[in-house]
Short mmCIF file of C-alpha atoms in Angstrom, two decimals:
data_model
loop_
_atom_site.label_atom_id
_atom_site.label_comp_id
_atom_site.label_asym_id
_atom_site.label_seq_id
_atom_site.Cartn_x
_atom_site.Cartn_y
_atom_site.Cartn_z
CA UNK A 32 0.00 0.00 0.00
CA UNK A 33 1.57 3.01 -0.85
CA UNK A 34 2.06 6.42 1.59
CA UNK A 35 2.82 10.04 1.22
CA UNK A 36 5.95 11.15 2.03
CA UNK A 37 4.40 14.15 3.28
CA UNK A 38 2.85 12.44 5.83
CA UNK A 39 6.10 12.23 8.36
CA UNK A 40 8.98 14.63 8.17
CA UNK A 41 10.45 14.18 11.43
CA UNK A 42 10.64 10.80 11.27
CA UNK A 43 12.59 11.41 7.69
CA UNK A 44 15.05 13.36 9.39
CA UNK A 45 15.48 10.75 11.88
CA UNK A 46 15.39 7.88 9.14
CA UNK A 47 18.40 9.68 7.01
CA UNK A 48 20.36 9.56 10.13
CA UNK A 49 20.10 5.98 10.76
CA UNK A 50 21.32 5.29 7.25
CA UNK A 51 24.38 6.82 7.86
CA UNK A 52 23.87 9.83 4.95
CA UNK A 53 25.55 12.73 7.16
CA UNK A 54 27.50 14.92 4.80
CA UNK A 55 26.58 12.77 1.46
CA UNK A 56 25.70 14.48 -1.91
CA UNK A 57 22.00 15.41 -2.48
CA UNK A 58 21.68 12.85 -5.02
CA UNK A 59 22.28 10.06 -2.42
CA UNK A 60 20.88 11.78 0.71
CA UNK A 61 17.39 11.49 -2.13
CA UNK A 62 17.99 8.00 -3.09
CA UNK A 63 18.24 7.45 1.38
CA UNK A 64 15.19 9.11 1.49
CA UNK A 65 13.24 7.06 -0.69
CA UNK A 66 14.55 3.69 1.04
CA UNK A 67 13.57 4.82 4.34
CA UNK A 68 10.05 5.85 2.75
CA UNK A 69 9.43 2.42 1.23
CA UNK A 70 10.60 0.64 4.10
CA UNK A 71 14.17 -0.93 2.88
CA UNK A 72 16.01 -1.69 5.74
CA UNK A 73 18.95 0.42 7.15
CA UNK A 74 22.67 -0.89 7.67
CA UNK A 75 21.52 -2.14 11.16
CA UNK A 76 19.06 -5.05 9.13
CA UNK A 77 15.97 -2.71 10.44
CA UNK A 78 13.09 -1.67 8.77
CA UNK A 79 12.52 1.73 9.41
CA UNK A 80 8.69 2.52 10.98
CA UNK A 81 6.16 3.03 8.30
CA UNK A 82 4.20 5.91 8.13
CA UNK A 83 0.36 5.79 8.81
CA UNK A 84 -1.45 4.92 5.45
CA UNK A 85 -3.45 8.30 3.78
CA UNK A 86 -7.68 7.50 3.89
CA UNK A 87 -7.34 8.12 0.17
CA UNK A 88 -4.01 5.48 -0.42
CA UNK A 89 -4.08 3.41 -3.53
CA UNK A 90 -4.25 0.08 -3.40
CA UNK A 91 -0.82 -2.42 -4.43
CA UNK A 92 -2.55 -2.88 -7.90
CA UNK A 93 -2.10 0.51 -8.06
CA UNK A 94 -5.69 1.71 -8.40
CA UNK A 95 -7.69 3.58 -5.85
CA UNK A 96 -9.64 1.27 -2.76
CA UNK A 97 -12.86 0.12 -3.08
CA UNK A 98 -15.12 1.78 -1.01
CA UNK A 99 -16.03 0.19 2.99
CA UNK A 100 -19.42 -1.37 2.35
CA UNK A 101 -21.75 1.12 4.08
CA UNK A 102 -22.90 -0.41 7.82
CA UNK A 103 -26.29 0.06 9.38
CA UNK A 104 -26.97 2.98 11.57
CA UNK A 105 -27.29 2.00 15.27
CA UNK A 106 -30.77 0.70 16.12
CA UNK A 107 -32.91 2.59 19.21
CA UNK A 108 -31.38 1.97 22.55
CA UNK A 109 -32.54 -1.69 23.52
CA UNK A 110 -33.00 -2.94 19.74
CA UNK A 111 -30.68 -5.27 18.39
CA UNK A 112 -30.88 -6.21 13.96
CA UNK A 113 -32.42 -8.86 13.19
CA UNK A 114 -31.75 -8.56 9.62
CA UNK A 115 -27.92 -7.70 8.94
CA UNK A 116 -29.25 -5.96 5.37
CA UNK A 117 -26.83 -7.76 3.29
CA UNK A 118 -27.62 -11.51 3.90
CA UNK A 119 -29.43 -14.21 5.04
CA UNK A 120 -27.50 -14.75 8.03
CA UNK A 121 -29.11 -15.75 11.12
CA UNK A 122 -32.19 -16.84 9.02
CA UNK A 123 -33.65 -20.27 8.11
CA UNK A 124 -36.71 -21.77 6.64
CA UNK A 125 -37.15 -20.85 2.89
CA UNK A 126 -33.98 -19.00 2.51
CA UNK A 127 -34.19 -19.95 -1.23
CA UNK A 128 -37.55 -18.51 -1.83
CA UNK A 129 -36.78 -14.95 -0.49
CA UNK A 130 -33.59 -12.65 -1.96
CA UNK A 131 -31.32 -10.02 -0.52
CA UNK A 132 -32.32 -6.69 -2.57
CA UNK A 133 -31.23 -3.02 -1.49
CA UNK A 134 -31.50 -3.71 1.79
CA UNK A 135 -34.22 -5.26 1.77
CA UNK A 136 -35.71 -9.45 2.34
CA UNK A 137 -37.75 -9.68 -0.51
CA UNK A 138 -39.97 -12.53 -1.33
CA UNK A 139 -39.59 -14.13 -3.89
CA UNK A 140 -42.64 -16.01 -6.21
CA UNK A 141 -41.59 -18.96 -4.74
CA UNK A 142 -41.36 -17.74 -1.02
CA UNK A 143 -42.93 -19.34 1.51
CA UNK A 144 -41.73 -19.42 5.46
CA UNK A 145 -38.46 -18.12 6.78
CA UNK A 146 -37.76 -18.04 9.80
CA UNK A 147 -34.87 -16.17 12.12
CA UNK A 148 -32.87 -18.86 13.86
CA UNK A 149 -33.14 -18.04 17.28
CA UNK A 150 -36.35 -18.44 19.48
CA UNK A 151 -38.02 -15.12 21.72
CA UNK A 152 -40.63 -14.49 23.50
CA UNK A 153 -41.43 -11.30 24.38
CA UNK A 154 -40.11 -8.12 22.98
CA UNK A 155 -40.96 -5.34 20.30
CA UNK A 156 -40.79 -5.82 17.05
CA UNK A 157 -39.98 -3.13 14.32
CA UNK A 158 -39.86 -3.40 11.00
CA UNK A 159 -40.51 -1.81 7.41
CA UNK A 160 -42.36 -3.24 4.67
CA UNK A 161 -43.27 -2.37 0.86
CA UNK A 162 -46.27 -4.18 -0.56
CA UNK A 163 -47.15 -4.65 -4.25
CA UNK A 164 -51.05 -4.69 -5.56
CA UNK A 165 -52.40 -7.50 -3.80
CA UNK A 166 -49.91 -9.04 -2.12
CA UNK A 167 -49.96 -11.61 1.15
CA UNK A 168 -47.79 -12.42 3.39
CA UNK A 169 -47.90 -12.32 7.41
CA UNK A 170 -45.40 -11.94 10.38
CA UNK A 171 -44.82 -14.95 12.67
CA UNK A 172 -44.40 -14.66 16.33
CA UNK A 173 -43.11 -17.21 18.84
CA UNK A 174 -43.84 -19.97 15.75
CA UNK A 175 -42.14 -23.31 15.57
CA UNK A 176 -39.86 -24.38 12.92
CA UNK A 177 -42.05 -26.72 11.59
CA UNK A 178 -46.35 -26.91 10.80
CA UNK A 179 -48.56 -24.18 10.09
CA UNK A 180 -47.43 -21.14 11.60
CA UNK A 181 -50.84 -19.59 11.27
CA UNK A 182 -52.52 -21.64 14.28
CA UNK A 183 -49.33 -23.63 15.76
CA UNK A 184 -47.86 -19.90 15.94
CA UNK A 185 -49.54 -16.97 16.20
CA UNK A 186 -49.24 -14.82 12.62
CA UNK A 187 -49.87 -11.18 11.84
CA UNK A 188 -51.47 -10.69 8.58
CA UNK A 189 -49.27 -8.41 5.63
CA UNK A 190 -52.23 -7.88 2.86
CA UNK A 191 -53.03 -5.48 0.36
CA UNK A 192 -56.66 -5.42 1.57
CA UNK A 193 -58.13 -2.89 -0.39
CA UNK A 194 -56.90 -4.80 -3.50
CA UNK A 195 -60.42 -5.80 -4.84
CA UNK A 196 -59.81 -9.26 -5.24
CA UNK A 197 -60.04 -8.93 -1.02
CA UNK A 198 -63.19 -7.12 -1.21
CA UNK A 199 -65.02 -9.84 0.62
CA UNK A 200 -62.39 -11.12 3.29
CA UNK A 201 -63.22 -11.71 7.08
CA UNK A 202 -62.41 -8.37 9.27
CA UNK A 203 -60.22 -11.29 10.59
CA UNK A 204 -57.84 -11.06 7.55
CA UNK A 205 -57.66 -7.99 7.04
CA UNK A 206 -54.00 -6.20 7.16
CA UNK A 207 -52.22 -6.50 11.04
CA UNK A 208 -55.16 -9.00 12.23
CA UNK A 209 -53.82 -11.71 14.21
CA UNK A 210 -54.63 -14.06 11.68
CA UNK A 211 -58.45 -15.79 12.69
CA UNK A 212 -58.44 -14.23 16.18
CA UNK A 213 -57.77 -10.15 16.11
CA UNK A 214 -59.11 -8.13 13.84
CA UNK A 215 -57.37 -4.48 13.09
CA UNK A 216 -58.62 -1.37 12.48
CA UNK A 217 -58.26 -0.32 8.69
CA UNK A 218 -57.45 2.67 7.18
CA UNK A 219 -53.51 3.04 7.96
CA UNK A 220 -52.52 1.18 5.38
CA UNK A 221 -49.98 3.15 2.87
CA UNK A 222 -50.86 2.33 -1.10
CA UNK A 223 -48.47 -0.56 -2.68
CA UNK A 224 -45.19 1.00 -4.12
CA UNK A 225 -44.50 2.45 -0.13
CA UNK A 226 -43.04 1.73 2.42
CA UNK A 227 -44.95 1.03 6.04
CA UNK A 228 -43.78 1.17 9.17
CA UNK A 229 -44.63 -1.27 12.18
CA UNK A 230 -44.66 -1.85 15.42
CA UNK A 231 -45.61 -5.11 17.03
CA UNK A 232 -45.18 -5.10 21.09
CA UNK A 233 -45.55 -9.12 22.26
CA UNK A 234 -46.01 -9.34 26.16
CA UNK A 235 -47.33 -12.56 27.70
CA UNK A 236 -50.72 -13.27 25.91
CA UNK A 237 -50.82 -9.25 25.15
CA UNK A 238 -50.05 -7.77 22.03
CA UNK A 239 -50.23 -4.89 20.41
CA UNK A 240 -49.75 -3.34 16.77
CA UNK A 241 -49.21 0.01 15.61
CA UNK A 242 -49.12 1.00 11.56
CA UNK A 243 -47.17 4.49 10.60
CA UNK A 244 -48.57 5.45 13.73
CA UNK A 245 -51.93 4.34 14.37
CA UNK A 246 -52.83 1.62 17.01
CA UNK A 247 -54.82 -0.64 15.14
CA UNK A 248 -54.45 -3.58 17.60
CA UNK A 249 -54.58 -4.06 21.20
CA UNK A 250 -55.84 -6.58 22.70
CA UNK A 251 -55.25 -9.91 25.28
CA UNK A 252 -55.33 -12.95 23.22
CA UNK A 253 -56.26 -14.95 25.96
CA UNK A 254 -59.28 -13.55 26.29
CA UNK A 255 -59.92 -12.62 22.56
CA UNK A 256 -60.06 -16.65 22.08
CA UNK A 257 -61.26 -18.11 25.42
CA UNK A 258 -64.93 -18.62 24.63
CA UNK A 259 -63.58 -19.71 20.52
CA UNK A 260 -61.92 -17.65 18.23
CA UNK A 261 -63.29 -16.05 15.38
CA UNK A 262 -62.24 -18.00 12.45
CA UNK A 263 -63.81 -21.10 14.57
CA UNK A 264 -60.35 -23.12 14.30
CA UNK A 265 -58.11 -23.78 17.28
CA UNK A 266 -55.21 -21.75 17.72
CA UNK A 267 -52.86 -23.63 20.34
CA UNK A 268 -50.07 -21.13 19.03
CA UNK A 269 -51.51 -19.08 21.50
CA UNK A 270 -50.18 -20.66 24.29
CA UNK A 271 -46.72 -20.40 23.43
CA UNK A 272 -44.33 -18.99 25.04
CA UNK A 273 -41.80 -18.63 22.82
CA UNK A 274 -40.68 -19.61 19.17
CA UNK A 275 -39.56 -17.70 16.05
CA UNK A 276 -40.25 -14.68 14.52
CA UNK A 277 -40.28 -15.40 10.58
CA UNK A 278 -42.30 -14.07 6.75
CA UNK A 279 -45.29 -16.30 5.47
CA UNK A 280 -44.78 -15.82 1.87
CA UNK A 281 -47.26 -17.05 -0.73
CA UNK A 282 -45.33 -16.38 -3.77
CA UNK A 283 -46.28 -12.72 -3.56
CA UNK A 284 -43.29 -10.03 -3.41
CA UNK A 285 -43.15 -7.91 -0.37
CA UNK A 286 -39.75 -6.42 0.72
CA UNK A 287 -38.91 -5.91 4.10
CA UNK A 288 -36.82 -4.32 6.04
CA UNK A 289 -34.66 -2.42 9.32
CA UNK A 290 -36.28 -5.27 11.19
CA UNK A 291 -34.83 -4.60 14.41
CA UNK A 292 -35.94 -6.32 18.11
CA UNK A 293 -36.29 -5.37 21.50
CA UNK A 294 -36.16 -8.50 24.42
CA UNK A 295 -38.31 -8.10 27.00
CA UNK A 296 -36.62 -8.83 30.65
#
């Protein structure tokens, strides 16, 4: 990696010294100078210290450095990444049916359920996500690794629903329902093409789930399903305690991402 020689004329000084160049012609006190500057080592068999490389060196090919591939801004205080917005790391599941793109998880027509590798149980989620005209797809929460994630989990629904091929769904399926138990209020939806911002706070059998701002479910799910829940199908998903937090593609694209957590104590 080459350096500037500008970059350390005391320790020139000091360099010409060791080399023994006290009272030599110009020429050779120059040709000292540039040993001791690309590190050629002196009469003792010593390199000399190299000088700290410039930000802007060039690389030994000669050409300039690549630039550092730009890192994630710190999360809120508490939050850790989930996704590391370059890869796939610390997710399994369908890892084949859902892509990497701009910093995003998209899902891909093939993608089905991916899951992050690691277990919680209660924390806050936050995440973005992009829809496209009538897409589906739905959060997991404390699902296992295997089965229908819907009922042996507990899922949060991701749905264009005022696409009007979902003119006629259950209030149950409607975008940020827990899926056949919760419904949400509508009407904080953004249009496909931008991106939404959520908030999904999972405490014991509470939970709550805020859109770009707006509450649009809060509610215990204990109670919400202890006289049947409103799809008429048995949930035991809501008795866990714990499991993972994953995407329920089906083959629609969605993107998501800065899907960052916060563990409860």
């Amino acid at each position: 990696m080459g350096t500037r020689h500008g970059n350390r004329p005391y320790a020139t000084v000091r360099g010409l010294a060791s080399v023994g160049v006290a009272g030599c012609t110009a020429a050779a006190a120059l040709m000292a100078l540039h040993a001791v500057a690309l590190g050629v080592p002196d009469s003792t068999g010593q390199a000399p210290p190299s000088a700290p490389a410039s930000s802007g060196a060039a690389s030994a090919a000669g050409g300039p450095k690549a630039p550092p591939v730009p890192q994630q801004a710190q999360p809120e205080q508490g939050f850790v990444w989930l996704f590391d917005g370059t890869t796939l790391n610390g997710w399994t599941g369908d890892t084949s049916g859902y892509a990497v793109e701009d910093g995003a998880i998209a899902c891909a027509p093939t993608g089905r359920d991916l899951f992050t590798a690691r277990e919680f149980g209660d924390f806050t989620l936050r995440l973005e996500f992009m829809l496209t005209p009538g897409a589906n797809n739905g959060i997991a929460l404390r699902a296992p690794a295997s089965g229908n994630a819907s009922y042996e989990g507990i899922e949060v629904q991701v749905l264009d629903d005022a696409h009007p091929k979902y003119a006629s769904i259950k209030s149950w399926q409607a975008h940020g329902s827990v899926y056949g138990v919760v419904p949400a209020k509508r009407g904080a939806l953004k249009p496909p093409g931008e991106w939404n911002e959520q908030e999904i706070d999972l405490q014991g059998t509470r939970i709550r789930v805020t859109l770009n701002g707006t509450v649009i479910v809060d509610a215990d799910l204990y109670r919400q399903a202890h006289d049947g829940t409103l799809d008429g199908q048995p949930h035991p998903g809501l008795r866990r305690t714990s499991g993972h937090i994953g995407f329920l593609g089906h083959g629609d694209r969605v993107l998501f991402r800065k899907i960052r957590i916060k563990e409860s104590p």
